């Protein structure tokens, strides 16, 4: 009886300490999710409390909206075009840093991780100047005889690609540190045994390293997929979705629709389409990458 009372007392104390977080979570996370899902079936504008139920009209209208379809296409290009490069480069850098031939490992880790602690607005602003007509990229290309570009972000042919390259550069440091943590959990004895058996470095990588970091690989790909589908700051800072919507993405178009055109119901429907896409892709990734461990 005494033990039961003591246990209830500790449970109550724990609940009291957690209560501020629970209240904050309900107000700022649970309520907005429920509210936004509800208004996705209405013509709510956000400028007045009035709203009319329109059923699935917002969802059907999205698939007739040319800008939304273009934003979806650009988002998929961005995701498919950045995640493989980010993942492969991060793994290779982590393996290199983890090897015995690299000295000053702390310096390399800090250097690669530096973009991750910088504001994406600052990074995007710096790269916008790099990509400008008079930027350092054009200057370097001219020094090796390549004709000057009018501005990498000003052309529909190069704008999205330019942002993708910047995103890969900014993201690899963060994922390198995560892969490095995964590599350091692999017992050194496995590599020593493989060396005695005459395994090459390539054999060790594909038969020891890669299988044992699969949980880390799944985590990195899943997180990177979600972040890539939600790309906003880079687009907002560097191009505003232009030129000619060539860099328009789902989240940026959602922002324009909701907070510039005040079509909150329509923008909420867009958000839930994005949630469904991310959920389906994450489940597929989980099934593929977790099937063997």
PDB file of N, CA, C and O in Angstrom, residues 174-237:
ATOM      1  N   UNK A 174      26.369  17.991 -41.955  1.00  0.00           N
ATOM      2  CA  UNK A 174      25.467  17.464 -40.917  1.00  0.00           C
ATOM      3  C   UNK A 174      25.358  15.944 -41.029  1.00  0.00           C
ATOM      4  O   UNK A 174      25.486  15.223 -40.020  1.00  0.00           O
ATOM      5  N   UNK A 175      25.159  15.443 -42.246  1.00  0.00           N
ATOM      6  CA  UNK A 175      24.991  14.001 -42.420  1.00  0.00           C
ATOM      7  C   UNK A 175      26.328  13.256 -42.282  1.00  0.00           C
ATOM      8  O   UNK A 175      26.348  12.087 -41.890  1.00  0.00           O
ATOM      9  N   UNK A 176      27.433  13.918 -42.586  1.00  0.00           N
ATOM     10  CA  UNK A 176      28.750  13.309 -42.372  1.00  0.00           C
ATOM     11  C   UNK A 176      28.968  12.996 -40.900  1.00  0.00           C
ATOM     12  O   UNK A 176      29.453  11.912 -40.541  1.00  0.00           O
ATOM     13  N   UNK A 177      28.590  13.925 -40.023  1.00  0.00           N
ATOM     14  CA  UNK A 177      28.748  13.711 -38.577  1.00  0.00           C
ATOM     15  C   UNK A 177      27.873  12.542 -38.112  1.00  0.00           C
ATOM     16  O   UNK A 177      28.291  11.725 -37.284  1.00  0.00           O
ATOM     17  N   UNK A 178      26.673  12.422 -38.664  1.00  0.00           N
ATOM     18  CA  UNK A 178      25.788  11.305 -38.279  1.00  0.00           C
ATOM     19  C   UNK A 178      26.384   9.976 -38.740  1.00  0.00           C
ATOM     20  O   UNK A 178      26.417   8.997 -37.986  1.00  0.00           O
ATOM     21  N   UNK A 179      26.887   9.938 -39.990  1.00  0.00           N
ATOM     22  CA  UNK A 179      27.513   8.698 -40.484  1.00  0.00           C
ATOM     23  C   UNK A 179      28.768   8.370 -39.673  1.00  0.00           C
ATOM     24  O   UNK A 179      29.067   7.199 -39.422  1.00  0.00           O
ATOM     25  N   UNK A 180      29.501   9.391 -39.283  1.00  0.00           N
ATOM     26  CA  UNK A 180      30.716   9.179 -38.495  1.00  0.00           C
ATOM     27  C   UNK A 180      30.383   8.507 -37.171  1.00  0.00           C
ATOM     28  O   UNK A 180      31.110   7.592 -36.730  1.00  0.00           O
ATOM     29  N   UNK A 181      29.289   8.934 -36.554  1.00  0.00           N
ATOM     30  CA  UNK A 181      28.851   8.296 -35.295  1.00  0.00           C
ATOM     31  C   UNK A 181      28.500   6.828 -35.541  1.00  0.00           C
ATOM     32  O   UNK A 181      28.824   5.959 -34.723  1.00  0.00           O
ATOM     33  N   UNK A 182      27.862   6.542 -36.681  1.00  0.00           N
ATOM     34  CA  UNK A 182      27.532   5.157 -37.017  1.00  0.00           C
ATOM     35  C   UNK A 182      28.782   4.324 -37.263  1.00  0.00           C
ATOM     36  O   UNK A 182      28.866   3.170 -36.815  1.00  0.00           O
ATOM     37  N   UNK A 183      29.776   4.894 -37.934  1.00  0.00           N
ATOM     38  CA  UNK A 183      31.019   4.162 -38.228  1.00  0.00           C
ATOM     39  C   UNK A 183      31.788   3.827 -36.951  1.00  0.00           C
ATOM     40  O   UNK A 183      32.397   2.760 -36.836  1.00  0.00           O
ATOM     41  N   UNK A 184      31.773   4.750 -36.005  1.00  0.00           N
ATOM     42  CA  UNK A 184      32.547   4.541 -34.779  1.00  0.00           C
ATOM     43  C   UNK A 184      31.918   3.503 -33.856  1.00  0.00           C
ATOM     44  O   UNK A 184      32.525   3.109 -32.863  1.00  0.00           O
ATOM     45  N   UNK A 185      30.680   3.076 -34.178  1.00  0.00           N
ATOM     46  CA  UNK A 185      30.046   2.019 -33.377  1.00  0.00           C
ATOM     47  C   UNK A 185      30.389   0.618 -33.904  1.00  0.00           C
ATOM     48  O   UNK A 185      30.024  -0.380 -33.294  1.00  0.00           O
ATOM     49  N   UNK A 186      31.102   0.550 -35.059  1.00  0.00           N
ATOM     50  CA  UNK A 186      31.474  -0.754 -35.624  1.00  0.00           C
ATOM     51  C   UNK A 186      32.736  -1.262 -34.919  1.00  0.00           C
ATOM     52  O   UNK A 186      33.747  -0.549 -34.856  1.00  0.00           O
ATOM     53  N   UNK A 187      32.704  -2.480 -34.372  1.00  0.00           N
ATOM     54  CA  UNK A 187      33.894  -3.004 -33.661  1.00  0.00           C
ATOM     55  C   UNK A 187      35.117  -3.099 -34.583  1.00  0.00           C
ATOM     56  O   UNK A 187      35.013  -3.590 -35.710  1.00  0.00           O
ATOM     57  N   UNK A 188      36.237  -2.620 -34.097  1.00  0.00           N
ATOM     58  CA  UNK A 188      37.487  -2.635 -34.878  1.00  0.00           C
ATOM     59  C   UNK A 188      37.937  -4.066 -35.171  1.00  0.00           C
ATOM     60  O   UNK A 188      38.614  -4.322 -36.178  1.00  0.00           O
ATOM     61  N   UNK A 189      37.541  -5.024 -34.295  1.00  0.00           N
ATOM     62  CA  UNK A 189      37.965  -6.419 -34.475  1.00  0.00           C
ATOM     63  C   UNK A 189      37.483  -6.998 -35.810  1.00  0.00           C
ATOM     64  O   UNK A 189      38.137  -7.875 -36.398  1.00  0.00           O
ATOM     65  N   UNK A 190      36.331  -6.527 -36.270  1.00  0.00           N
ATOM     66  CA  UNK A 190      35.795  -7.036 -37.542  1.00  0.00           C
ATOM     67  C   UNK A 190      36.737  -6.691 -38.704  1.00  0.00           C
ATOM     68  O   UNK A 190      36.994  -7.524 -39.584  1.00  0.00           O
ATOM     69  N   UNK A 191      37.263  -5.455 -38.690  1.00  0.00           N
ATOM     70  CA  UNK A 191      38.190  -5.044 -39.753  1.00  0.00           C
ATOM     71  C   UNK A 191      39.517  -5.803 -39.638  1.00  0.00           C
ATOM     72  O   UNK A 191      40.122  -6.164 -40.647  1.00  0.00           O
ATOM     73  N   UNK A 192      39.975  -6.022 -38.384  1.00  0.00           N
ATOM     74  CA  UNK A 192      41.227  -6.748 -38.189  1.00  0.00           C
ATOM     75  C   UNK A 192      41.105  -8.200 -38.675  1.00  0.00           C
ATOM     76  O   UNK A 192      42.014  -8.724 -39.332  1.00  0.00           O
ATOM     77  N   UNK A 193      39.958  -8.837 -38.384  1.00  0.00           N
ATOM     78  CA  UNK A 193      39.731 -10.205 -38.855  1.00  0.00           C
ATOM     79  C   UNK A 193      39.675 -10.262 -40.377  1.00  0.00           C
ATOM     80  O   UNK A 193      40.230 -11.185 -41.007  1.00  0.00           O
ATOM     81  N   UNK A 194      39.016  -9.258 -40.971  1.00  0.00           N
ATOM     82  CA  UNK A 194      38.917  -9.209 -42.430  1.00  0.00           C
ATOM     83  C   UNK A 194      40.293  -9.016 -43.062  1.00  0.00           C
ATOM     84  O   UNK A 194      40.597  -9.613 -44.114  1.00  0.00           O
ATOM     85  N   UNK A 195      41.148  -8.201 -42.414  1.00  0.00           N
ATOM     86  CA  UNK A 195      42.505  -7.980 -42.935  1.00  0.00           C
ATOM     87  C   UNK A 195      43.320  -9.265 -42.907  1.00  0.00           C
ATOM     88  O   UNK A 195      44.070  -9.564 -43.841  1.00  0.00           O
ATOM     89  N   UNK A 196      43.176 -10.035 -41.819  1.00  0.00           N
ATOM     90  CA  UNK A 196      43.894 -11.314 -41.708  1.00  0.00           C
ATOM     91  C   UNK A 196      43.458 -12.267 -42.820  1.00  0.00           C
ATOM     92  O   UNK A 196      44.258 -13.020 -43.371  1.00  0.00           O
ATOM     93  N   UNK A 197      42.147 -12.202 -43.178  1.00  0.00           N
ATOM     94  CA  UNK A 197      41.627 -13.063 -44.246  1.00  0.00           C
ATOM     95  C   UNK A 197      41.954 -12.546 -45.638  1.00  0.00           C
ATOM     96  O   UNK A 197      41.545 -13.134 -46.645  1.00  0.00           O
ATOM     97  N   UNK A 198      42.642 -11.400 -45.699  1.00  0.00           N
ATOM     98  CA  UNK A 198      43.078 -10.869 -46.982  1.00  0.00           C
ATOM     99  C   UNK A 198      42.067  -9.991 -47.691  1.00  0.00           C
ATOM    100  O   UNK A 198      42.160  -9.778 -48.910  1.00  0.00           O
ATOM    101  N   UNK A 199      41.073  -9.454 -46.960  1.00  0.00           N
ATOM    102  CA  UNK A 199      40.064  -8.592 -47.589  1.00  0.00           C
ATOM    103  C   UNK A 199      40.660  -7.230 -47.937  1.00  0.00           C
ATOM    104  O   UNK A 199      41.447  -6.674 -47.174  1.00  0.00           O
ATOM    105  N   UNK A 200      40.270  -6.711 -49.095  1.00  0.00           N
ATOM    106  CA  UNK A 200      40.729  -5.381 -49.503  1.00  0.00           C
ATOM    107  C   UNK A 200      39.870  -4.317 -48.822  1.00  0.00           C
ATOM    108  O   UNK A 200      38.835  -4.627 -48.210  1.00  0.00           O
ATOM    109  N   UNK A 201      40.266  -3.043 -48.963  1.00  0.00           N
ATOM    110  CA  UNK A 201      39.479  -1.951 -48.377  1.00  0.00           C
ATOM    111  C   UNK A 201      38.080  -1.889 -48.985  1.00  0.00           C
ATOM    112  O   UNK A 201      37.106  -1.576 -48.295  1.00  0.00           O
ATOM    113  N   UNK A 202      37.986  -2.186 -50.296  1.00  0.00           N
ATOM    114  CA  UNK A 202      36.673  -2.181 -50.958  1.00  0.00           C
ATOM    115  C   UNK A 202      35.780  -3.280 -50.383  1.00  0.00           C
ATOM    116  O   UNK A 202      34.591  -3.065 -50.131  1.00  0.00           O
ATOM    117  N   UNK A 203      36.366  -4.482 -50.177  1.00  0.00           N
ATOM    118  CA  UNK A 203      35.602  -5.589 -49.582  1.00  0.00           C
ATOM    119  C   UNK A 203      35.106  -5.219 -48.184  1.00  0.00           C
ATOM    120  O   UNK A 203      33.962  -5.510 -47.820  1.00  0.00           O
ATOM    121  N   UNK A 204      35.989  -4.595 -47.400  1.00  0.00           N
ATOM    122  CA  UNK A 204      35.605  -4.210 -46.033  1.00  0.00           C
ATOM    123  C   UNK A 204      34.442  -3.212 -46.055  1.00  0.00           C
ATOM    124  O   UNK A 204      33.529  -3.286 -45.235  1.00  0.00           O
ATOM    125  N   UNK A 205      34.486  -2.277 -47.027  1.00  0.00           N
ATOM    126  CA  UNK A 205      33.436  -1.250 -47.088  1.00  0.00           C
ATOM    127  C   UNK A 205      32.076  -1.864 -47.428  1.00  0.00           C
ATOM    128  O   UNK A 205      31.073  -1.583 -46.762  1.00  0.00           O
ATOM    129  N   UNK A 206      32.067  -2.726 -48.467  1.00  0.00           N
ATOM    130  CA  UNK A 206      30.779  -3.257 -48.927  1.00  0.00           C
ATOM    131  C   UNK A 206      30.274  -4.425 -48.076  1.00  0.00           C
ATOM    132  O   UNK A 206      29.069  -4.679 -48.044  1.00  0.00           O
ATOM    133  N   UNK A 207      31.197  -5.168 -47.396  1.00  0.00           N
ATOM    134  CA  UNK A 207      30.756  -6.352 -46.648  1.00  0.00           C
ATOM    135  C   UNK A 207      30.720  -6.146 -45.130  1.00  0.00           C
ATOM    136  O   UNK A 207      30.134  -6.958 -44.424  1.00  0.00           O
ATOM    137  N   UNK A 208      31.333  -5.061 -44.659  1.00  0.00           N
ATOM    138  CA  UNK A 208      31.295  -4.789 -43.215  1.00  0.00           C
ATOM    139  C   UNK A 208      30.652  -3.428 -42.942  1.00  0.00           C
ATOM    140  O   UNK A 208      29.637  -3.331 -42.239  1.00  0.00           O
ATOM    141  N   UNK A 209      31.254  -2.387 -43.513  1.00  0.00           N
ATOM    142  CA  UNK A 209      30.812  -1.026 -43.184  1.00  0.00           C
ATOM    143  C   UNK A 209      29.369  -0.772 -43.607  1.00  0.00           C
ATOM    144  O   UNK A 209      28.530  -0.374 -42.784  1.00  0.00           O
ATOM    145  N   UNK A 210      29.083  -0.982 -44.880  1.00  0.00           N
ATOM    146  CA  UNK A 210      27.761  -0.634 -45.402  1.00  0.00           C
ATOM    147  C   UNK A 210      26.628  -1.414 -44.728  1.00  0.00           C
ATOM    148  O   UNK A 210      25.623  -0.820 -44.328  1.00  0.00           O
ATOM    149  N   UNK A 211      26.758  -2.755 -44.553  1.00  0.00           N
ATOM    150  CA  UNK A 211      25.665  -3.464 -43.862  1.00  0.00           C
ATOM    151  C   UNK A 211      25.455  -3.002 -42.422  1.00  0.00           C
ATOM    152  O   UNK A 211      24.321  -2.930 -41.957  1.00  0.00           O
ATOM    153  N   UNK A 212      26.545  -2.653 -41.719  1.00  0.00           N
ATOM    154  CA  UNK A 212      26.409  -2.292 -40.310  1.00  0.00           C
ATOM    155  C   UNK A 212      25.940  -0.851 -40.089  1.00  0.00           C
ATOM    156  O   UNK A 212      25.564  -0.501 -38.969  1.00  0.00           O
ATOM    157  N   UNK A 213      25.993  -0.028 -41.122  1.00  0.00           N
ATOM    158  CA  UNK A 213      25.476   1.343 -40.940  1.00  0.00           C
ATOM    159  C   UNK A 213      24.106   1.511 -41.605  1.00  0.00           C
ATOM    160  O   UNK A 213      23.653   2.628 -41.826  1.00  0.00           O
ATOM    161  N   UNK A 214      23.448   0.393 -41.935  1.00  0.00           N
ATOM    162  CA  UNK A 214      22.132   0.506 -42.571  1.00  0.00           C
ATOM    163  C   UNK A 214      21.097   1.248 -41.722  1.00  0.00           C
ATOM    164  O   UNK A 214      20.315   2.046 -42.251  1.00  0.00           O
ATOM    165  N   UNK A 215      21.045   1.018 -40.390  1.00  0.00           N
ATOM    166  CA  UNK A 215      20.102   1.826 -39.598  1.00  0.00           C
ATOM    167  C   UNK A 215      20.387   3.327 -39.713  1.00  0.00           C
ATOM    168  O   UNK A 215      19.470   4.137 -39.821  1.00  0.00           O
ATOM    169  N   UNK A 216      21.683   3.698 -39.692  1.00  0.00           N
ATOM    170  CA  UNK A 216      22.056   5.112 -39.845  1.00  0.00           C
ATOM    171  C   UNK A 216      21.691   5.597 -41.246  1.00  0.00           C
ATOM    172  O   UNK A 216      21.197   6.722 -41.411  1.00  0.00           O
ATOM    173  N   UNK A 217      21.901   4.738 -42.239  1.00  0.00           N
ATOM    174  CA  UNK A 217      21.587   5.099 -43.628  1.00  0.00           C
ATOM    175  C   UNK A 217      20.092   5.379 -43.778  1.00  0.00           C
ATOM    176  O   UNK A 217      19.697   6.368 -44.413  1.00  0.00           O
ATOM    177  N   UNK A 218      19.270   4.521 -43.175  1.00  0.00           N
ATOM    178  CA  UNK A 218      17.819   4.732 -43.239  1.00  0.00           C
ATOM    179  C   UNK A 218      17.437   6.046 -42.572  1.00  0.00           C
ATOM    180  O   UNK A 218      16.635   6.819 -43.101  1.00  0.00           O
ATOM    181  N   UNK A 219      18.028   6.309 -41.407  1.00  0.00           N
ATOM    182  CA  UNK A 219      17.716   7.544 -40.676  1.00  0.00           C
ATOM    183  C   UNK A 219      18.070   8.780 -41.518  1.00  0.00           C
ATOM    184  O   UNK A 219      17.265   9.710 -41.652  1.00  0.00           O
ATOM    185  N   UNK A 220      19.275   8.759 -42.115  1.00  0.00           N
ATOM    186  CA  UNK A 220      19.731   9.909 -42.906  1.00  0.00           C
ATOM    187  C   UNK A 220      18.836  10.115 -44.128  1.00  0.00           C
ATOM    188  O   UNK A 220      18.412  11.247 -44.421  1.00  0.00           O
ATOM    189  N   UNK A 221      18.531   9.034 -44.840  1.00  0.00           N
ATOM    190  CA  UNK A 221      17.709   9.176 -46.048  1.00  0.00           C
ATOM    191  C   UNK A 221      16.296   9.644 -45.696  1.00  0.00           C
ATOM    192  O   UNK A 221      15.724  10.510 -46.368  1.00  0.00           O
ATOM    193  N   UNK A 222      15.733   9.097 -44.609  1.00  0.00           N
ATOM    194  CA  UNK A 222      14.377   9.498 -44.214  1.00  0.00           C
ATOM    195  C   UNK A 222      14.332  10.977 -43.812  1.00  0.00           C
ATOM    196  O   UNK A 222      13.457  11.732 -44.260  1.00  0.00           O
ATOM    197  N   UNK A 223      15.284  11.395 -42.976  1.00  0.00           N
ATOM    198  CA  UNK A 223      15.320  12.792 -42.528  1.00  0.00           C
ATOM    199  C   UNK A 223      15.588  13.729 -43.700  1.00  0.00           C
ATOM    200  O   UNK A 223      14.946  14.775 -43.854  1.00  0.00           O
ATOM    201  N   UNK A 224      16.519  13.324 -44.569  1.00  0.00           N
ATOM    202  CA  UNK A 224      16.861  14.163 -45.710  1.00  0.00           C
ATOM    203  C   UNK A 224      15.688  14.276 -46.686  1.00  0.00           C
ATOM    204  O   UNK A 224      15.456  15.333 -47.283  1.00  0.00           O
ATOM    205  N   UNK A 225      14.931  13.189 -46.840  1.00  0.00           N
ATOM    206  CA  UNK A 225      13.760  13.227 -47.718  1.00  0.00           C
ATOM    207  C   UNK A 225      12.713  14.211 -47.190  1.00  0.00           C
ATOM    208  O   UNK A 225      12.182  15.040 -47.948  1.00  0.00           O
ATOM    209  N   UNK A 226      12.449  14.132 -45.899  1.00  0.00           N
ATOM    210  CA  UNK A 226      11.444  15.029 -45.302  1.00  0.00           C
ATOM    211  C   UNK A 226      11.890  16.490 -45.430  1.00  0.00           C
ATOM    212  O   UNK A 226      11.120  17.362 -45.825  1.00  0.00           O
ATOM    213  N   UNK A 227      13.170  16.742 -45.118  1.00  0.00           N
ATOM    214  CA  UNK A 227      13.684  18.117 -45.205  1.00  0.00           C
ATOM    215  C   UNK A 227      13.678  18.629 -46.633  1.00  0.00           C
ATOM    216  O   UNK A 227      13.391  19.808 -46.889  1.00  0.00           O
ATOM    217  N   UNK A 228      13.988  17.748 -47.584  1.00  0.00           N
ATOM    218  CA  UNK A 228      14.049  18.177 -48.980  1.00  0.00           C
ATOM    219  C   UNK A 228      12.657  18.487 -49.529  1.00  0.00           C
ATOM    220  O   UNK A 228      12.481  19.434 -50.294  1.00  0.00           O
ATOM    221  N   UNK A 229      11.665  17.692 -49.130  1.00  0.00           N
ATOM    222  CA  UNK A 229      10.295  17.976 -49.573  1.00  0.00           C
ATOM    223  C   UNK A 229       9.790  19.290 -48.984  1.00  0.00           C
ATOM    224  O   UNK A 229       8.900  19.917 -49.541  1.00  0.00           O
ATOM    225  N   UNK A 230      10.358  19.687 -47.841  1.00  0.00           N
ATOM    226  CA  UNK A 230       9.903  20.909 -47.177  1.00  0.00           C
ATOM    227  C   UNK A 230      10.772  22.119 -47.530  1.00  0.00           C
ATOM    228  O   UNK A 230      10.701  23.134 -46.820  1.00  0.00           O
ATOM    229  N   UNK A 231      11.555  22.035 -48.573  1.00  0.00           N
ATOM    230  CA  UNK A 231      12.456  23.141 -48.906  1.00  0.00           C
ATOM    231  C   UNK A 231      11.669  24.444 -49.085  1.00  0.00           C
ATOM    232  O   UNK A 231      10.680  24.510 -49.815  1.00  0.00           O
ATOM    233  N   UNK A 232      12.117  25.478 -48.377  1.00  0.00           N
ATOM    234  CA  UNK A 232      11.428  26.774 -48.434  1.00  0.00           C
ATOM    235  C   UNK A 232      12.409  27.953 -48.368  1.00  0.00           C
ATOM    236  O   UNK A 232      12.399  28.820 -49.227  1.00  0.00           O
ATOM    237  N   UNK A 233      13.268  27.944 -47.340  1.00  0.00           N
ATOM    238  CA  UNK A 233      14.119  29.116 -47.087  1.00  0.00           C
ATOM    239  C   UNK A 233      14.993  29.454 -48.291  1.00  0.00           C
ATOM    240  O   UNK A 233      15.126  30.636 -48.657  1.00  0.00           O
ATOM    241  N   UNK A 234      15.599  28.449 -48.895  1.00  0.00           N
ATOM    242  CA  UNK A 234      16.484  28.683 -50.044  1.00  0.00           C
ATOM    243  C   UNK A 234      15.707  29.336 -51.192  1.00  0.00           C
ATOM    244  O   UNK A 234      16.181  30.290 -51.817  1.00  0.00           O
ATOM    245  N   UNK A 235      14.509  28.823 -51.462  1.00  0.00           N
ATOM    246  CA  UNK A 235      13.693  29.357 -52.552  1.00  0.00           C
ATOM    247  C   UNK A 235      13.238  30.771 -52.230  1.00  0.00           C
ATOM    248  O   UNK A 235      13.324  31.682 -53.067  1.00  0.00           O
ATOM    249  N   UNK A 236      12.780  30.973 -51.006  1.00  0.00           N
ATOM    250  CA  UNK A 236      12.275  32.286 -50.587  1.00  0.00           C
ATOM    251  C   UNK A 236      13.369  33.340 -50.665  1.00  0.00           C
ATOM    252  O   UNK A 236      13.140  34.468 -51.105  1.00  0.00           O
ATOM    253  N   UNK A 237      14.590  32.978 -50.256  1.00  0.00           N
ATOM    254  CA  UNK A 237      15.690  33.944 -50.191  1.00  0.00           C
ATOM    255  C   UNK A 237      16.337  34.184 -51.558  1.00  0.00           C
ATOM    256  O   UNK A 237      16.685  35.327 -51.893  1.00  0.00           O
TER     257      UNK A 237
END
